[in-house]
Amino acid sequence: MLNQLVKNLILIKQDFAKNYSGSAHIQEVIPLLPSKEFPIAEDHLNLLHDFAKKNPIYFNSFEQQIAGIPCTVYEGDINEYWLNSIKHGTSCQPFYPTWIMSAYVMTFFAKQLGYSELVDIGSGDGRIAFCGNFLKLISHSIEIDDVLVKLQDTLCQSTHQNFHPKCEDALEFDYSKIKLIHPVFFIGGLPQMGGDVLATNIIDKISSISDLKNNTCIVFAGTHSKRHLSGNSENGGWSTLIEKHNLDVIDTISLPTVWTFDQEIETPYIYTKFK
């Protein structure tokens, strides 16, 4: 199922991007109904649409056949949130979200791998933690920007999904307070944009908590874009850190994000664990 979801999501993204004639700042697609191409539980799909409909970053939506699949297109604008997110000195990346469908696929895979808690570092509007919550992972959303955390609080209330937003600097947060046992950490930030500093700090914190290291998965957002890469480009630019901290790559899933909408490549998410 996972491979099928990934393949078909990329298919509709590339078809949509090639033919999109709108002028919205951001845009993304969610299949309208479960199908053989998208064999998703109907209640899960409804929740993904609910998140988009109740999220103020989207100002318009319409139905469209894309690559033969009935979909809803959501158009939005994140300029206000982007500008606010760059004011924090320790922020590793401005607010640029993955697609909601991509967030679902990422968390679905973490669930398949057997992880029981999810910690989203630099969580933006909380979409990864939101998906983790209704997939029955105990979700924790860590975001430094207070405006984005207020947005998350609003979405928790309007969608009736409490993914526990925390307005915290991930570099300073005490992760022992949330009693993690078998967690997956999603690191928000490309390695070349300060994500390596953030990831190193999180790894040090994980290593300092007794018995946690061997039960933890860390997911890195990488890039295939040559304009963002320098040096070792393997594993989306994360190879040096992966080797330094003795991590094994479990798998890599490439998925659509807002920042790769106008590109033929997708964003690789690298799932790792400690050796």
XYZ file of C-alpha atoms in Angstrom:
275
model
C 0.000 0.000 0.000
C 2.770 2.449 0.914
C 4.581 2.158 -2.430
C 1.271 2.592 -4.228
C 0.419 5.740 -2.251
C 3.844 7.266 -2.911
C 3.835 6.446 -6.629
C 0.338 7.830 -7.226
C 0.850 10.926 -5.072
C 3.921 11.844 -7.124
C 1.963 11.131 -10.309
C -0.858 13.550 -9.458
C 1.586 16.186 -8.152
C 3.616 16.170 -11.355
C 0.514 16.176 -13.578
C -1.058 18.976 -11.537
C 2.126 21.103 -11.468
C 2.543 20.764 -15.233
C -1.004 21.986 -15.933
C -1.644 24.409 -13.058
C -2.659 27.844 -14.344
C -3.471 29.554 -11.043
C -1.412 32.167 -9.225
C -1.702 31.131 -5.574
C 1.415 31.346 -3.420
C 1.046 27.675 -2.448
C -1.129 24.877 -3.736
C -1.604 21.189 -3.026
C -3.857 18.269 -3.835
C -5.804 15.724 -1.781
C -7.720 12.865 -3.466
C -11.455 13.380 -3.134
C -12.352 9.772 -2.301
C -10.646 6.467 -1.479
C -9.811 4.504 -4.637
C -7.604 1.694 -5.891
C -4.922 4.342 -6.501
C -5.392 5.755 -2.975
C -6.625 2.934 -0.718
C -6.915 5.168 2.339
C -9.478 4.720 5.102
C -12.338 7.115 4.352
C -12.310 8.594 7.856
C -8.592 9.337 7.486
C -9.113 11.045 4.141
C -11.969 13.089 5.593
C -9.680 14.276 8.388
C -7.031 15.396 5.874
C -9.645 17.458 4.048
C -10.911 18.798 7.384
C -7.406 20.004 8.270
C -7.144 21.875 4.972
C -10.666 23.343 5.127
C -10.155 24.673 8.648
C -6.594 25.897 8.109
C -6.504 29.675 7.484
C -3.455 29.428 5.216
C -5.815 28.105 2.502
C -8.200 30.645 0.968
C -9.686 28.626 -1.912
C -10.474 25.063 -2.978
C -11.982 23.379 -6.026
C -12.468 19.894 -7.401
C -10.448 18.727 -10.389
C -9.642 15.509 -12.233
C -5.869 15.066 -12.059
C -4.236 12.136 -13.867
C -7.719 10.616 -14.021
C -8.230 10.850 -10.241
C -10.917 13.087 -8.664
C -9.116 15.490 -6.321
C -9.602 18.661 -4.323
C -7.079 21.410 -4.958
C -6.329 23.745 -2.049
C -4.777 27.155 -2.749
C -3.204 29.252 -0.036
C -0.773 31.915 1.088
C 1.870 31.450 3.793
C 3.659 34.811 3.408
C 2.445 36.165 6.743
C 3.525 33.035 8.614
C 6.781 32.752 6.640
C 7.786 36.313 7.522
C 6.965 35.786 11.186
C 8.878 32.484 11.347
C 12.199 33.972 10.208
C 12.426 36.386 13.145
C 13.684 33.698 15.538
C 17.463 33.499 15.782
C 17.540 29.742 16.356
C 14.971 28.881 13.670
C 16.570 26.452 11.209
C 14.114 26.933 8.368
C 11.270 29.343 7.550
C 7.747 27.932 7.454
C 7.422 25.937 4.238
C 5.156 22.923 4.745
C 5.173 19.481 3.251
C 1.904 18.523 1.527
C -0.845 17.286 3.842
C -0.974 14.009 1.896
C 2.793 13.667 2.257
C 2.497 14.201 6.018
C -0.028 11.363 6.107
C 2.225 8.993 4.128
C 5.225 9.826 6.340
C 3.374 9.161 9.580
C 1.625 6.085 8.148
C 5.065 4.592 7.422
C 6.303 5.410 10.941
C 3.244 3.601 12.297
C 4.018 0.602 10.074
C 7.560 0.533 11.475
C 6.073 0.082 14.945
C 6.803 3.431 16.590
C 4.355 4.524 19.280
C 5.150 8.228 19.774
C 5.829 11.038 17.317
C 7.840 14.199 17.981
C 7.696 16.812 15.218
C 10.570 19.284 15.546
C 9.879 22.613 13.835
C 6.291 21.574 13.235
C 4.912 24.651 11.434
C 1.123 24.325 11.380
C 1.323 20.856 12.959
C 0.262 18.720 10.007
C 2.655 15.836 10.715
C 1.680 15.704 14.392
C -1.993 15.992 13.367
C -1.688 12.906 11.151
C 0.219 11.050 13.845
C -2.535 11.756 16.342
C -5.383 10.186 14.366
C -3.091 7.305 13.371
C -2.940 6.588 17.124
C 0.611 7.741 17.717
C 1.093 9.880 20.820
C 2.041 13.129 19.096
C 4.092 16.062 20.346
C 4.493 19.199 18.258
C 7.517 21.427 18.991
C 7.506 24.864 17.332
C 9.458 27.996 18.285
C 7.124 30.503 16.613
C 4.236 31.608 18.829
C 2.020 32.617 15.885
C 2.304 29.147 14.359
C 1.610 27.541 17.736
C -1.558 29.648 18.060
C -2.536 28.379 14.598
C -1.929 24.815 15.800
C -4.045 25.410 18.907
C -6.879 26.643 16.684
C -6.587 23.562 14.454
C -6.551 21.235 17.459
C -9.867 22.709 18.582
C -11.555 22.903 15.175
C -10.527 19.378 14.061
C -10.955 17.790 17.516
C -7.444 16.326 17.253
C -5.146 17.302 20.116
C -1.562 16.843 18.930
C -0.131 18.732 21.928
C 1.473 21.883 20.441
C 4.332 23.292 22.496
C 5.813 26.741 21.937
C 9.405 25.794 22.683
C 12.905 26.159 21.284
C 13.733 22.570 20.268
C 17.394 23.254 21.112
C 16.474 23.954 24.735
C 13.484 21.642 25.305
C 13.797 18.861 27.909
C 12.580 15.745 26.072
C 12.689 13.636 29.225
C 9.528 15.488 30.324
C 7.359 13.781 27.694
C 8.233 10.224 28.775
C 9.205 8.775 25.393
C 9.532 5.005 24.971
C 9.553 4.149 21.236
C 9.477 7.489 19.385
C 9.965 8.746 15.854
C 11.431 12.252 15.554
C 10.767 14.312 12.440
C 13.438 16.994 11.992
C 12.203 20.128 10.196
C 15.103 21.760 8.383
C 17.397 20.985 5.446
C 20.980 20.137 6.446
C 22.452 23.132 4.615
C 20.014 25.576 6.281
C 20.883 24.808 9.893
C 19.088 21.483 10.073
C 22.403 19.755 10.821
C 22.854 21.878 13.966
C 19.302 21.126 15.067
C 19.665 17.398 14.350
C 22.979 17.150 16.214
C 21.407 18.797 19.250
C 18.403 16.440 19.174
C 20.662 13.397 18.812
C 22.686 14.541 21.839
C 19.487 14.964 23.845
C 18.192 11.524 22.805
C 21.540 9.979 23.773
C 21.354 11.596 27.221
C 18.045 9.881 28.100
C 18.495 6.390 29.503
C 17.432 3.497 27.195
C 15.911 5.828 24.578
C 18.599 5.789 21.894
C 18.118 2.187 20.755
C 14.332 2.619 20.459
C 14.324 5.830 18.411
C 13.823 6.613 14.725
C 14.955 9.979 13.313
C 13.519 11.219 10.014
C 15.472 13.851 8.099
C 14.067 16.072 5.352
C 16.662 16.132 2.576
C 16.947 17.543 -0.911
C 17.862 16.341 -4.394
C 18.225 19.916 -5.644
C 21.742 20.745 -6.831
C 21.236 24.383 -5.869
C 20.782 23.349 -2.227
C 23.509 20.712 -2.075
C 27.222 21.034 -1.503
C 29.721 18.336 -0.654
C 28.297 14.873 0.007
C 24.904 14.703 -1.693
C 24.024 11.142 -0.640
C 20.960 10.664 1.566
C 19.627 14.076 0.591
C 22.673 15.830 2.019
C 22.559 14.054 5.397
C 25.280 11.415 4.819
C 27.992 13.141 6.851
C 25.752 13.451 9.919
C 24.408 9.907 9.486
C 27.927 8.488 9.398
C 29.172 10.672 12.263
C 26.390 9.592 14.611
C 26.468 5.920 13.630
C 22.972 5.791 12.140
C 21.514 3.172 9.802
C 19.178 4.218 6.984
C 15.941 2.219 7.254
C 14.374 3.633 4.097
C 13.952 6.814 2.064
C 10.590 8.072 0.788
C 10.432 10.956 -1.692
C 7.262 13.040 -1.415
C 5.786 16.354 -2.640
C 6.327 19.483 -0.575
C 5.463 23.138 -1.075
C 9.093 23.961 -1.873
C 9.383 21.332 -4.639
C 6.064 22.125 -6.331
C 7.743 23.781 -9.314
C 10.412 21.068 -9.620
C 10.445 17.633 -11.242
C 12.088 16.216 -8.124
C 10.434 15.556 -4.761
C 11.692 15.897 -1.179
C 13.425 12.789 0.237
C 12.574 11.831 3.821
C 15.310 9.622 5.253
C 14.271 7.258 8.064
C 17.180 6.263 10.307
C 17.887 4.397 13.533
C 20.955 4.014 15.734
C 23.220 1.052 15.020
